[in-house]
Coordinates of C-alpha atoms in Angstrom, one line a residue:
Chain K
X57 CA 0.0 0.0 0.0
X58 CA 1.7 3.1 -1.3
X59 CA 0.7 6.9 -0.9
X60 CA 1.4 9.0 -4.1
X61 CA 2.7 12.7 -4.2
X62 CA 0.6 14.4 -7.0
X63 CA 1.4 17.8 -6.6
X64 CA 4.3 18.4 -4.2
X65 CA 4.6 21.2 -1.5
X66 CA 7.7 22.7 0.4
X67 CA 5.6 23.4 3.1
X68 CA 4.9 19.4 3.8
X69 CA 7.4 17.4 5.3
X70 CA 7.2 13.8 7.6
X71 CA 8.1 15.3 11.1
X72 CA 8.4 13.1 14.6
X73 CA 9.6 13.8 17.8
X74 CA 12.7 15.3 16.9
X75 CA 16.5 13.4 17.1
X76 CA 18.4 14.4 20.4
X77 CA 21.8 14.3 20.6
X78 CA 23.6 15.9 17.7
X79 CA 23.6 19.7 19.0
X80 CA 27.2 19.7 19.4
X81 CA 27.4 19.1 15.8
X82 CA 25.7 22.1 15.2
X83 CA 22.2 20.5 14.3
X84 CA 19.2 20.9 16.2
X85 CA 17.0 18.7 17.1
X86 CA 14.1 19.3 14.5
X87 CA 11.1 17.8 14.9
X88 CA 7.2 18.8 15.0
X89 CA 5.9 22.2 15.4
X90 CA 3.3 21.3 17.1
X91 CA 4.2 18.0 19.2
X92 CA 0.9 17.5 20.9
X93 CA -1.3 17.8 17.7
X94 CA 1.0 14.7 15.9
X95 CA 0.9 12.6 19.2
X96 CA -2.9 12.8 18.5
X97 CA -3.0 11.9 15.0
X98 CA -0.6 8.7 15.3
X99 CA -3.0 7.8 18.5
X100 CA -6.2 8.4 16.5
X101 CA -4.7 5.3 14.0
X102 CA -3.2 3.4 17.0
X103 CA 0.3 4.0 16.0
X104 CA 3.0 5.0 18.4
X105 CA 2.6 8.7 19.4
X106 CA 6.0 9.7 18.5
X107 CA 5.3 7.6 14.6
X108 CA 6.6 10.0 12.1
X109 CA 3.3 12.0 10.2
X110 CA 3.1 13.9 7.4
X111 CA 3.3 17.9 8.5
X112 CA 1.5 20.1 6.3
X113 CA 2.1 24.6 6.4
X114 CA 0.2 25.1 3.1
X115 CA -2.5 24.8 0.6
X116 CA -2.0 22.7 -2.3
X117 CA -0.8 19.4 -1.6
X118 CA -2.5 16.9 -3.4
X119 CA -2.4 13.2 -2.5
X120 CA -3.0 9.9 -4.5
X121 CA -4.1 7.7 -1.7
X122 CA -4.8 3.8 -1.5
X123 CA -7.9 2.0 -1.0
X124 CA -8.0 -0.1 3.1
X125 CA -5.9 3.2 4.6
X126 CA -7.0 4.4 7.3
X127 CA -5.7 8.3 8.6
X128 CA -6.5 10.8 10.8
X129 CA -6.4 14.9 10.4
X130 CA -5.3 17.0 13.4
X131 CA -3.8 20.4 14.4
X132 CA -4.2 23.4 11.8
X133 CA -8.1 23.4 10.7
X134 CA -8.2 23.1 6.9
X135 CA -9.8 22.0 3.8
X136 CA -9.0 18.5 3.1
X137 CA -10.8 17.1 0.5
X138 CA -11.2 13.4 -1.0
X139 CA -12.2 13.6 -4.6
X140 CA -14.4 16.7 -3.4
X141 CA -15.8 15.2 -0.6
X142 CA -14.5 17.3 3.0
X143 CA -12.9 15.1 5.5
X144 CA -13.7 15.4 9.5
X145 CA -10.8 16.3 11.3
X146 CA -9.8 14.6 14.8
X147 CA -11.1 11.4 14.5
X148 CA -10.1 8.1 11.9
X149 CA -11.3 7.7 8.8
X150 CA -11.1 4.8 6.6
X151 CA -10.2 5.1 2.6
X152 CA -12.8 2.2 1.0
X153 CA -12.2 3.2 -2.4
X154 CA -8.3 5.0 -4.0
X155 CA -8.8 8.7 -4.5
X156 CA -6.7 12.2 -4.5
X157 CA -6.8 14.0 -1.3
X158 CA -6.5 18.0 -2.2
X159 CA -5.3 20.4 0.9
X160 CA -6.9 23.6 1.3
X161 CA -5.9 27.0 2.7
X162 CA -6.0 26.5 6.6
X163 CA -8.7 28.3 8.1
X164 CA -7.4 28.1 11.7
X165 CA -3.9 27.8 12.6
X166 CA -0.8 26.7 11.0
X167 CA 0.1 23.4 10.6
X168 CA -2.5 19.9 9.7
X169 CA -0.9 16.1 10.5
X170 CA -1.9 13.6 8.4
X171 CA -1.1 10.3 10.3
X172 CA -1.7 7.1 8.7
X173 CA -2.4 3.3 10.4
X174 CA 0.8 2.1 10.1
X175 CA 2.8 4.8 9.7
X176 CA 4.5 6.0 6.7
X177 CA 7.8 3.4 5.7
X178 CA 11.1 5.4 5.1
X179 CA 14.6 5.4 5.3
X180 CA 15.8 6.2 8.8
X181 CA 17.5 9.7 7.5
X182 CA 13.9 10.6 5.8
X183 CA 12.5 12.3 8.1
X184 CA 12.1 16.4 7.2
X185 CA 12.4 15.8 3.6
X186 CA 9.8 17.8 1.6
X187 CA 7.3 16.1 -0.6
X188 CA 8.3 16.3 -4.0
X189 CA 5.6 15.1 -7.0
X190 CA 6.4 11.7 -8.3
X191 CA 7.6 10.5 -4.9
X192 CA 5.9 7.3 -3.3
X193 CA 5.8 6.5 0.3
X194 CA 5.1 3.2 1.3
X195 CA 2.6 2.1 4.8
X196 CA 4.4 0.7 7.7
X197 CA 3.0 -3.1 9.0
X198 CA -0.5 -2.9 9.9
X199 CA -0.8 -3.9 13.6
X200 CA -3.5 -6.6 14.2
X201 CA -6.3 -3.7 16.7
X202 CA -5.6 -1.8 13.6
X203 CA -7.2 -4.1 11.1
X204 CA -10.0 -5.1 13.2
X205 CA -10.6 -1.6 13.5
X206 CA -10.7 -1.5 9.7
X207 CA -12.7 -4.7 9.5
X208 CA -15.9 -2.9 12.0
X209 CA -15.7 0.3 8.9
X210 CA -15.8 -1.9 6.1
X211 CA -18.8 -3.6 7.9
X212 CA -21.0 -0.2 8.3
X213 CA -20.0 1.1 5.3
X214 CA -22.3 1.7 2.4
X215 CA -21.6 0.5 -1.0
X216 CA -21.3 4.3 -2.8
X217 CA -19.2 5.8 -0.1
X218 CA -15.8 6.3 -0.5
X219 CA -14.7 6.7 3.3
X220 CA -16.4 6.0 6.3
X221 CA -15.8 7.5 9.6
X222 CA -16.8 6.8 13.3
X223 CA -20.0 9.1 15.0
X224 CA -17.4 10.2 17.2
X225 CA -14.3 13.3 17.5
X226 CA -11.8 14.1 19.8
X227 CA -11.8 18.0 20.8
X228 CA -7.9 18.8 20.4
X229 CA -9.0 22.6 20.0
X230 CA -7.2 23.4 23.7
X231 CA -3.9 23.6 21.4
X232 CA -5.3 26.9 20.6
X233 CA -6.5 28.8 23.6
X234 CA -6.8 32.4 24.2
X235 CA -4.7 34.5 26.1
X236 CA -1.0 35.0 26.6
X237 CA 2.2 33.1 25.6
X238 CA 3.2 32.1 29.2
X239 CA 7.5 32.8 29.3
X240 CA 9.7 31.4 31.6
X241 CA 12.1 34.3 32.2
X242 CA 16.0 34.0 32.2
X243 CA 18.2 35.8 34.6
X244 CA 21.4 35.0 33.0
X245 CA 24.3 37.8 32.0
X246 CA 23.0 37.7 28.9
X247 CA 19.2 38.5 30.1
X248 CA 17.7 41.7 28.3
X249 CA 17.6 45.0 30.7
X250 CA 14.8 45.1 33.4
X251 CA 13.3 47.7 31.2
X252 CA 12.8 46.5 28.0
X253 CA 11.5 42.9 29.7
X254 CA 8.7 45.1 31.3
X255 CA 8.2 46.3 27.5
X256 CA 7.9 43.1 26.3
X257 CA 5.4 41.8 28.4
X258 CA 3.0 44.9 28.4
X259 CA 3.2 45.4 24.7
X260 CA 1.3 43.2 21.9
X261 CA 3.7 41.6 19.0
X262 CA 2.8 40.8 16.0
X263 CA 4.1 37.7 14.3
X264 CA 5.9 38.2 10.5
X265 CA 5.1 37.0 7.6
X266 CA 9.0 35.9 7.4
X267 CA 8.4 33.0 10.3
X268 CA 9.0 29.5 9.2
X269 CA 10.2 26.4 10.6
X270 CA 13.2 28.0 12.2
X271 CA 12.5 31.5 13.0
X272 CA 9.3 33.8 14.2
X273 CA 10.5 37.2 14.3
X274 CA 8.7 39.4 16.1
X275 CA 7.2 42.7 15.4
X276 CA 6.1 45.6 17.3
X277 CA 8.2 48.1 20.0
X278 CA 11.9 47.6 19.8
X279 CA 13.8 46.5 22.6
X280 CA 17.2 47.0 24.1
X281 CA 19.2 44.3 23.5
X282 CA 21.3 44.1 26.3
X283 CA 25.5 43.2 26.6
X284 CA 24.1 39.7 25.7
X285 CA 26.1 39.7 22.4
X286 CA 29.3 40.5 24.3
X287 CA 29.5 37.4 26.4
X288 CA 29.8 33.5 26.3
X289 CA 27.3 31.8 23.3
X290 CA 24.4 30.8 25.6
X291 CA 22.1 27.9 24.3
X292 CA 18.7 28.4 22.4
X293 CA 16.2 25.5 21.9
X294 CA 12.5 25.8 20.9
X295 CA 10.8 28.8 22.5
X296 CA 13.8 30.3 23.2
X297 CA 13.1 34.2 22.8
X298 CA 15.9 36.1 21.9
X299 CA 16.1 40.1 21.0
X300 CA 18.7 40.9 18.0
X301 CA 20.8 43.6 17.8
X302 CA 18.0 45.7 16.1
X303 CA 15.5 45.3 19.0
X304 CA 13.2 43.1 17.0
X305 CA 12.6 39.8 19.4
X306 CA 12.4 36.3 18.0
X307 CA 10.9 33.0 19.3
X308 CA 13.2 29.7 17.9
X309 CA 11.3 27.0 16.2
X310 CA 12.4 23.3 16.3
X311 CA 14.7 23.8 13.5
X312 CA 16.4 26.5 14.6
X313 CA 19.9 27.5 16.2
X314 CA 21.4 25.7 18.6
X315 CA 23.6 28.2 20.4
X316 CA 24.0 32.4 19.6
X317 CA 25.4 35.2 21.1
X318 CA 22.2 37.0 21.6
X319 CA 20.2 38.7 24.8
X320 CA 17.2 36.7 25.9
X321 CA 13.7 37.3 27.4
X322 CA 13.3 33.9 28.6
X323 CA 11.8 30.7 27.4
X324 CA 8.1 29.3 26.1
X325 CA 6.9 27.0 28.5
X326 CA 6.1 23.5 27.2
X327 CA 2.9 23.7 27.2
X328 CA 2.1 26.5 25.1
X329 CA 4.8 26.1 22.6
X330 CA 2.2 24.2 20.2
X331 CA 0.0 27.4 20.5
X332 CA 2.6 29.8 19.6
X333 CA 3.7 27.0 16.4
X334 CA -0.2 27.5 15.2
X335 CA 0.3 30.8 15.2
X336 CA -0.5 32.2 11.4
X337 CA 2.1 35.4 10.3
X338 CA -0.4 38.5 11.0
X339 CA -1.4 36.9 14.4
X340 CA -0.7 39.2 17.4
X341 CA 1.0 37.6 20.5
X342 CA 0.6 38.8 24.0
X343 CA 3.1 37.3 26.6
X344 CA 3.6 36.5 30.3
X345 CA 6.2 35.7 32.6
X346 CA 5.3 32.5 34.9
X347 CA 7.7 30.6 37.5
X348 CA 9.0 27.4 36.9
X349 CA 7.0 25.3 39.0
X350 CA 3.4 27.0 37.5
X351 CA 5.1 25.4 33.9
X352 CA 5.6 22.5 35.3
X353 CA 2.0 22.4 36.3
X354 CA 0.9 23.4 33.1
X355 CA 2.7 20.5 31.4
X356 CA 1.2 17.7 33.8
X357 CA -1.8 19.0 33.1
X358 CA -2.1 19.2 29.3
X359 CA 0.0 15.3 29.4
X360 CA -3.0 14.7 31.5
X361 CA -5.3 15.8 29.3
X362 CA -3.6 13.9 26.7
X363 CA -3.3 10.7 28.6
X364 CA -7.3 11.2 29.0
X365 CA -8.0 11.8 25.6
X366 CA -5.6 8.5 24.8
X367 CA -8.0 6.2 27.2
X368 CA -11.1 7.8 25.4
X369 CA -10.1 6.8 22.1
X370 CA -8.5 3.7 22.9
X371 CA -12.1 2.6 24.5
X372 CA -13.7 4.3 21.9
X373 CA -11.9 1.9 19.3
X374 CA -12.9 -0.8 20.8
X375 CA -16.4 -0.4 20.8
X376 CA -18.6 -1.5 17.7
X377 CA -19.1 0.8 14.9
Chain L
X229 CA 46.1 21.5 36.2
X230 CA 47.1 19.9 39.7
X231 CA 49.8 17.7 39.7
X232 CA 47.9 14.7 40.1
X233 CA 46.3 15.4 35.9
X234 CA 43.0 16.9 38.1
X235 CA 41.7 19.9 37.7
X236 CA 40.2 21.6 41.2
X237 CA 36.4 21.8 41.0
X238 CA 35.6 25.8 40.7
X239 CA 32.3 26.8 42.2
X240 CA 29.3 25.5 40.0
X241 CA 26.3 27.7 39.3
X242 CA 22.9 26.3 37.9
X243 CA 21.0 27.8 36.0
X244 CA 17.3 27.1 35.2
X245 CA 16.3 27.8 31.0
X246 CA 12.8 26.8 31.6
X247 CA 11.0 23.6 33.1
X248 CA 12.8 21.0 31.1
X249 CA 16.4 22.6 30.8
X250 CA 19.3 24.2 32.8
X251 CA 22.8 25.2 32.5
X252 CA 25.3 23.9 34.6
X253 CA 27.9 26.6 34.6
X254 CA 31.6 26.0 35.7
X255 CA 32.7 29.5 35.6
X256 CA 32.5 32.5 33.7
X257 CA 34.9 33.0 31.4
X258 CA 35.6 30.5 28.6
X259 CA 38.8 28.4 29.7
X260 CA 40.2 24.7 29.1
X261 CA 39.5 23.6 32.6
X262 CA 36.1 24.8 32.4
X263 CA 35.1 23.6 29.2
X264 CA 37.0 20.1 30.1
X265 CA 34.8 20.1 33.3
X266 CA 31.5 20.6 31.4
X267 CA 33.3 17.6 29.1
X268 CA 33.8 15.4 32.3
X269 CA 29.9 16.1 33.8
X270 CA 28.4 15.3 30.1
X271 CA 30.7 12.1 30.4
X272 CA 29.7 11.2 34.3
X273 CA 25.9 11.8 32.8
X274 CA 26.1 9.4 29.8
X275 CA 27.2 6.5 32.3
X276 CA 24.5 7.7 35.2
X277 CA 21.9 9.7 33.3
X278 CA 18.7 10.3 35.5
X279 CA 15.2 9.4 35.2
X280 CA 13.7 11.6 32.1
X281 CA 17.6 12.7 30.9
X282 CA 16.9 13.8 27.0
X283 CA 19.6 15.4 25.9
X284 CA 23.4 16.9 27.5
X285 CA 25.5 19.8 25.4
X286 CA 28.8 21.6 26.2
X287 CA 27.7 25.3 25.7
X288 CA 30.0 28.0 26.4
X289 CA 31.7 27.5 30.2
X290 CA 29.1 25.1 31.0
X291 CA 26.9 22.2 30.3
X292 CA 23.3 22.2 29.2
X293 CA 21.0 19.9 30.4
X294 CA 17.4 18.7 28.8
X295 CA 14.8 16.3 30.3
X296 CA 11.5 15.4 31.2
X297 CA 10.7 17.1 34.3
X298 CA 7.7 14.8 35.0
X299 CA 8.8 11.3 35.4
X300 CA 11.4 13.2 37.9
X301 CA 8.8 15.9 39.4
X302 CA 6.1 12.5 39.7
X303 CA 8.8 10.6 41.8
X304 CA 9.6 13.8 44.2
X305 CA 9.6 13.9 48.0
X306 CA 10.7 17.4 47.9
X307 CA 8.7 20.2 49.5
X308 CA 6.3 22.7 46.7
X309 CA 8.1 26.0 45.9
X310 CA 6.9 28.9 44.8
X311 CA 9.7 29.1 42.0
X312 CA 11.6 26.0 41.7
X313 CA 10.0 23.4 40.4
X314 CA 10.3 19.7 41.9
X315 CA 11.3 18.7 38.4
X316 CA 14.6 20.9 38.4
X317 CA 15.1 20.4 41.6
X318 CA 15.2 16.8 41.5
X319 CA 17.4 17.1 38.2
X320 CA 19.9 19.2 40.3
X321 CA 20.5 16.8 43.0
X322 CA 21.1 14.2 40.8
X323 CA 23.8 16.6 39.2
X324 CA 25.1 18.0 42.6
X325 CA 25.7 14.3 43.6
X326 CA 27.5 13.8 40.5
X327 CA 30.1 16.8 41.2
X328 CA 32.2 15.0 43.0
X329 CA 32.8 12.5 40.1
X330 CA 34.0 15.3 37.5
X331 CA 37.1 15.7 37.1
X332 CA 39.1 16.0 33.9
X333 CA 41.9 13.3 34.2
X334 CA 39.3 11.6 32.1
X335 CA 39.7 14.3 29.4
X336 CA 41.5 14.6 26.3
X337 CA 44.9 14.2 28.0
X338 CA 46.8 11.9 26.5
X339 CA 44.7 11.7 23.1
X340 CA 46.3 11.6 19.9
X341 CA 45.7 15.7 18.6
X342 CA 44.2 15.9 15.6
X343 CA 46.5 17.0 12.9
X344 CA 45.4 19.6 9.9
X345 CA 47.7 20.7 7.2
X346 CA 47.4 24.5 7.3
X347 CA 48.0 26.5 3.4
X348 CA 48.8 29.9 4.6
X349 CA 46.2 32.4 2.4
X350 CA 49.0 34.3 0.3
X351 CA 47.6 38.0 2.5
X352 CA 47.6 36.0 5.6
X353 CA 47.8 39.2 8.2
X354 CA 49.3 36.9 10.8
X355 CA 52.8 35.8 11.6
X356 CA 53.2 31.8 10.3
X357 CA 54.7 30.6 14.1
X358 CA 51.6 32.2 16.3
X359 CA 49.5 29.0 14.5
X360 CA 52.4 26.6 13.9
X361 CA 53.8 26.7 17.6
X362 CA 50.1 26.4 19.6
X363 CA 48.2 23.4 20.5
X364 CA 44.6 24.4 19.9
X365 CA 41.5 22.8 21.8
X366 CA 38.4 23.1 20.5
X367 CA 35.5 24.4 22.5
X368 CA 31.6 25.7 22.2
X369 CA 31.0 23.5 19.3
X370 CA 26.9 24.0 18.5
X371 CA 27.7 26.9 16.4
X372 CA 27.0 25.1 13.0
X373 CA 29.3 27.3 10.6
X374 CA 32.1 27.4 13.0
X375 CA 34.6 25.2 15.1
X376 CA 36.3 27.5 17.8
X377 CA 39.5 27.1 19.1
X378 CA 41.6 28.4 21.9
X379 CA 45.5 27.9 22.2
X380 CA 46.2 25.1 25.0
X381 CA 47.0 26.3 28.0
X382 CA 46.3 29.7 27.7
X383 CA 43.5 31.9 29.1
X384 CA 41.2 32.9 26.8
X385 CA 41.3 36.9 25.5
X386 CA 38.3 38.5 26.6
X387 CA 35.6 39.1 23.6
X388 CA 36.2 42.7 21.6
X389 CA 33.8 44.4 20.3
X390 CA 35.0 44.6 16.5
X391 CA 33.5 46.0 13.5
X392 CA 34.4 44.2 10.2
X393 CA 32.9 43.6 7.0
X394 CA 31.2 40.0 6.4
X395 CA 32.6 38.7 2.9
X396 CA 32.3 35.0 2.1
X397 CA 34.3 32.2 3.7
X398 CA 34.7 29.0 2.0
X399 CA 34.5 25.4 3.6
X400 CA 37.8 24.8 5.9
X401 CA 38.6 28.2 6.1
X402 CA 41.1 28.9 9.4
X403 CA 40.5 32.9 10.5
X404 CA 41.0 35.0 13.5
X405 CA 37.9 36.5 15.6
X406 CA 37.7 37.9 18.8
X407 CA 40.5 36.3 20.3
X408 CA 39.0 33.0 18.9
X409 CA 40.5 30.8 16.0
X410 CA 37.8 29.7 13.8
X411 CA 37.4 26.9 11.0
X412 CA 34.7 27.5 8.7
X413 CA 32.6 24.0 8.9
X414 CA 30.6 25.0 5.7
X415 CA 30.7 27.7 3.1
X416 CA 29.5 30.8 5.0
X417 CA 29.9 34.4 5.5
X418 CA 32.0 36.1 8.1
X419 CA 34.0 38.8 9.4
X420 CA 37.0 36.6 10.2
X421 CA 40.4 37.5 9.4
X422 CA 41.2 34.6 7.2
X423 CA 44.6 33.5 7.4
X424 CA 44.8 29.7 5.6
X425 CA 42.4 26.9 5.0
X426 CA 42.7 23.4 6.1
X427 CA 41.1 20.3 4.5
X428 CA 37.2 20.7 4.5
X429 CA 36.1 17.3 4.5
X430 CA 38.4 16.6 7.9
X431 CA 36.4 19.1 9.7
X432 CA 33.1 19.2 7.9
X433 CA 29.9 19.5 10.1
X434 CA 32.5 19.2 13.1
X435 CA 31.9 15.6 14.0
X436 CA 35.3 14.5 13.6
X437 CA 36.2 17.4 16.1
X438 CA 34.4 17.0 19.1
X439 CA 34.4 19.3 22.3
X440 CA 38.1 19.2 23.6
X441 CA 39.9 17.7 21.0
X442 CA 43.5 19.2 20.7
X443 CA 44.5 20.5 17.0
X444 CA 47.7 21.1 15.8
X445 CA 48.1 23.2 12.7
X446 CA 50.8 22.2 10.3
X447 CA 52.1 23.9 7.7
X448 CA 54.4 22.5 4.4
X449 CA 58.4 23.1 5.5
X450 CA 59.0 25.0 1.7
X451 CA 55.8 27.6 2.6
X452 CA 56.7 27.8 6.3
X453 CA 60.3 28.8 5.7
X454 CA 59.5 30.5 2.6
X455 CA 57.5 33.2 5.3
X456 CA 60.7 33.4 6.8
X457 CA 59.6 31.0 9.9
X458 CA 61.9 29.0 11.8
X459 CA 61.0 25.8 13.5
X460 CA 60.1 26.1 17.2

């Protein structure tokens, strides 16, 4: 069972959890944007949560996919279609009959997953490449929940339709929530000046149009950098937020450096780093600073949630059609 | 160095990034037994690592740590805190009892140093013997267009603010920046002083140089004496 790559799109890449370990070589550890939205996907198809999926940032793909597959849709809210019929998001749908899946523009944040039942076969150096028209990905082994899973849908399906889905969805909108980007602050030499950290987290940012998988530049009041770029190279990871020598701050995305010689604000906490990777370019960020041990809490309680949502479906796939 | 090959412990800050990463910091300014002491606690960590341990890198004078903080923060005895979380907090004991174990006798004494033939650039701006006569040790790798070097057993020159023009830098480039030697581990674009190239493909995307590793540039006999330079 093969997936086909019709129309090709920079913006679409297999992502997974990222592979630690290789910073000293000067490469960071990649991975998704938005982690929590992939672990969903792969447990919506009863993969592993950290299976690599399919990332998608823009409109256009366009898919030749098999008949027997079953995938699920999470994260960035778009439309995906299957020969022109709109396919539900957050929950798994089974292919009965090959067609072309088209992406649309995404109508609510950033970035869609696309996980499949099996996940998608490829070299072990694959991962992050884009995908190109022409190319071919093969399905993983097909575990044996999975196909009884498949073997319920084919049951209730009807003859004419070309997927079937279950009456049920996941709600994985808490990625998104309102409010501010909750910061860790850093108190290192190379922190930014008392001053312009007050200015950052009383003004509104908005985020460019130039952000991408390794970069979101920030725009809005100008800060002082600080005598960060004077001293030692200090780390940066994802969510690190960093002001350049222009006064312009920047948030580091999974791809991004691994040290620099820059001031910083502080850190994203965990938690809301898949909120600030749905961010779309014309989005306006607030931010605030939080201690340690209230991002701690965060995080337990979002895996929580997660872990909750894993029982649901896990039941939920279980139970007849 | 004491004479027993170990280097005294200096006094170790931490410092917290955010809930899943700190910097364990063995000193301020960037010098061999500082970075070899961030070597020897990344070392200590690979054969102990703690519960939730994702990922250790030697940044700067120190090393950075990533984990987990909730298998750790799940496991915790420790009393709530307004600011520290029990993750962190149970990371850095595990560190702290660690301490005692770094020292750098397990370092890079004794290693065979990596040897680069060095082709002066024909406007080299420095004198051939400064590079020829140095054992270098590399230190801060992450950056990914650079390796850094400082000369063995010297301190390291405090950073200068310096204005220069970026113009590109090809592959194996070796150029002078802020006290620092540099070799350009892709083709890039810097304001080094560029003073001779070594072979790209022994130094490309730094793997072959790890943290620590001494270097020692050499230099063909006809071009070295041909600068007028006289074997140390």
């Amino acid at each position: 069972m093969k997936i086909r790559v019709e129309k090709g799109s920079l913006l679409a890449a297999i992502q997974d959890n990222g592979r630690y370990g290789t910073r000293a070589a000067g490469t960071s550890p990649g991975g998704a944007l938005d982690m929590v939205s992939l672990h969903l996907a792969n447990l919506l198809v009863q993969n592993r949560p950290e299976e690599g999926t399919l990332e998608i940032g823009g409109s256009g793909l366009s898919l030749s996919v098999p008949a027997g597959l079953t995938l699920a849709l999470t994260g960035a809210h778009r439309q995906v279609l299957l020969d022109g019929k709109a396919l539900p998001f957050y929950r798994p749908v089974y292919i009965r009959r090959k067609g072309t899946l088209l992406f649309g523009k995404a109508l609510r944040g950033r970035v869609t997953y696309l996980a499949v039942a099996g996940g998608y076969s490829l070299p072990l150096s694959c991962p992050g490449r884009t995908f190109a028209e022409g190319d071919e990905y093969a399905i993983g082994r097909i575990i044996p929940s999975q196909a009884a899973f498949v073997g319920r849908m084919e049951r209730c399906a009807e003859p004419d339709d070309s997927f079937v889905t279950v009456p049920w969805s996941i709600d994985g909108d808490f990625v998104f929530p309102d409010g501010p980007v909750r910061v860790v602050e850093s108190h290192a030499e190379s922190a930014v000046p008392e001053s312009s950290r007050a200015t950052f987290f009383r003004s509104s940012y908005l985020l460019s149009s130039r952000s991408d998988r390794r970069l979101y530049p920030l725009e809005g009041i100008k800060l002082e950098p600080g005598k960060g770029s004077l001293l030692a190279p200090v780390p940066l990871r994802f969510g690190s937020i960093q002001v350049r020598e222009n006064g312009d701050p920047v948030i580091f995305m999974p791809d991004g450096d691994t040290v620099g010689c820059g001031s910083l604000i502080g850190q994203v906490i965990l938690a809301d780093l898949p909120r600030v990777a749905q961010c779309r370019p014309g989005e306006m960020l607030t931010f605030q600073p939080i201690y340690q041990t209230q991002a701690e809490e965060c995080l337990a309680r979002q895996q929580a949630y997660v872990k909750q949502l894993k029982a649901k479906i896990e039941e939920a796939l279980q139970r007849r059609v | 160095m004491a004479p027993n090959g170990k280097f005294p412990l200096p006094p170790v800050l931490f410092r917290p990034l955010n809930e899943a990463g700190f910097l364990v910091l063995f000193g301020e300014k960037l010098t061999q037994e500082n970075v070899l002491l961030a070597c020897c606690l990344q070392a200590q960590l690979r054969k102990a690592p703690f519960p939730g341990l994702i990922e250790t890198e030697v940044v700067g004078t120190g090393l950075m740590i990533t984990y987990d903080p909730l298998p750790l923060s799940a496991m915790s005895h420790k009393a709530e805190d307004t600011c520290e979380s029990k993750g962190y907090r149970e990371a850095k004991s595990y560190v702290e009892a660690l301490l005692p174990e770094v020292v750098t006798a397990s370092g890079t004494d004794g290693e065979e140093p990596l040897r680069l033939p060095l082709s002066f650039a024909p406007d080299s701006p420095l004198e051939p013997k400064l590079i020829l006569q140095g054992c270098y040790v590399s230190y801060a790798a992450g950056f990914d267009n650079a390796l850094c070097l400082f000369e063995e057993n010297r301190p390291i020159p405090p950073c200068r603010e310096k204005e220069g023009k970026r113009k590109p830098v090809p592959a194996g480039s070796v150029g002078l920046w802020d006290g620092a030697v540099l070799i350009a581990l892709r083709d890039t674009e810097a304001a080094w002083a560029v003073i001779g190239q070594v072979p790209a493909d022994r130094v490309a995307g730094g793997r072959s140089v790890p943290v620590g590793k001494k270097i020692i540039f050499e230099l063909p006999e006809d071009d070295f004496a041909g600068r007028g330079g006289s074997r140390p």
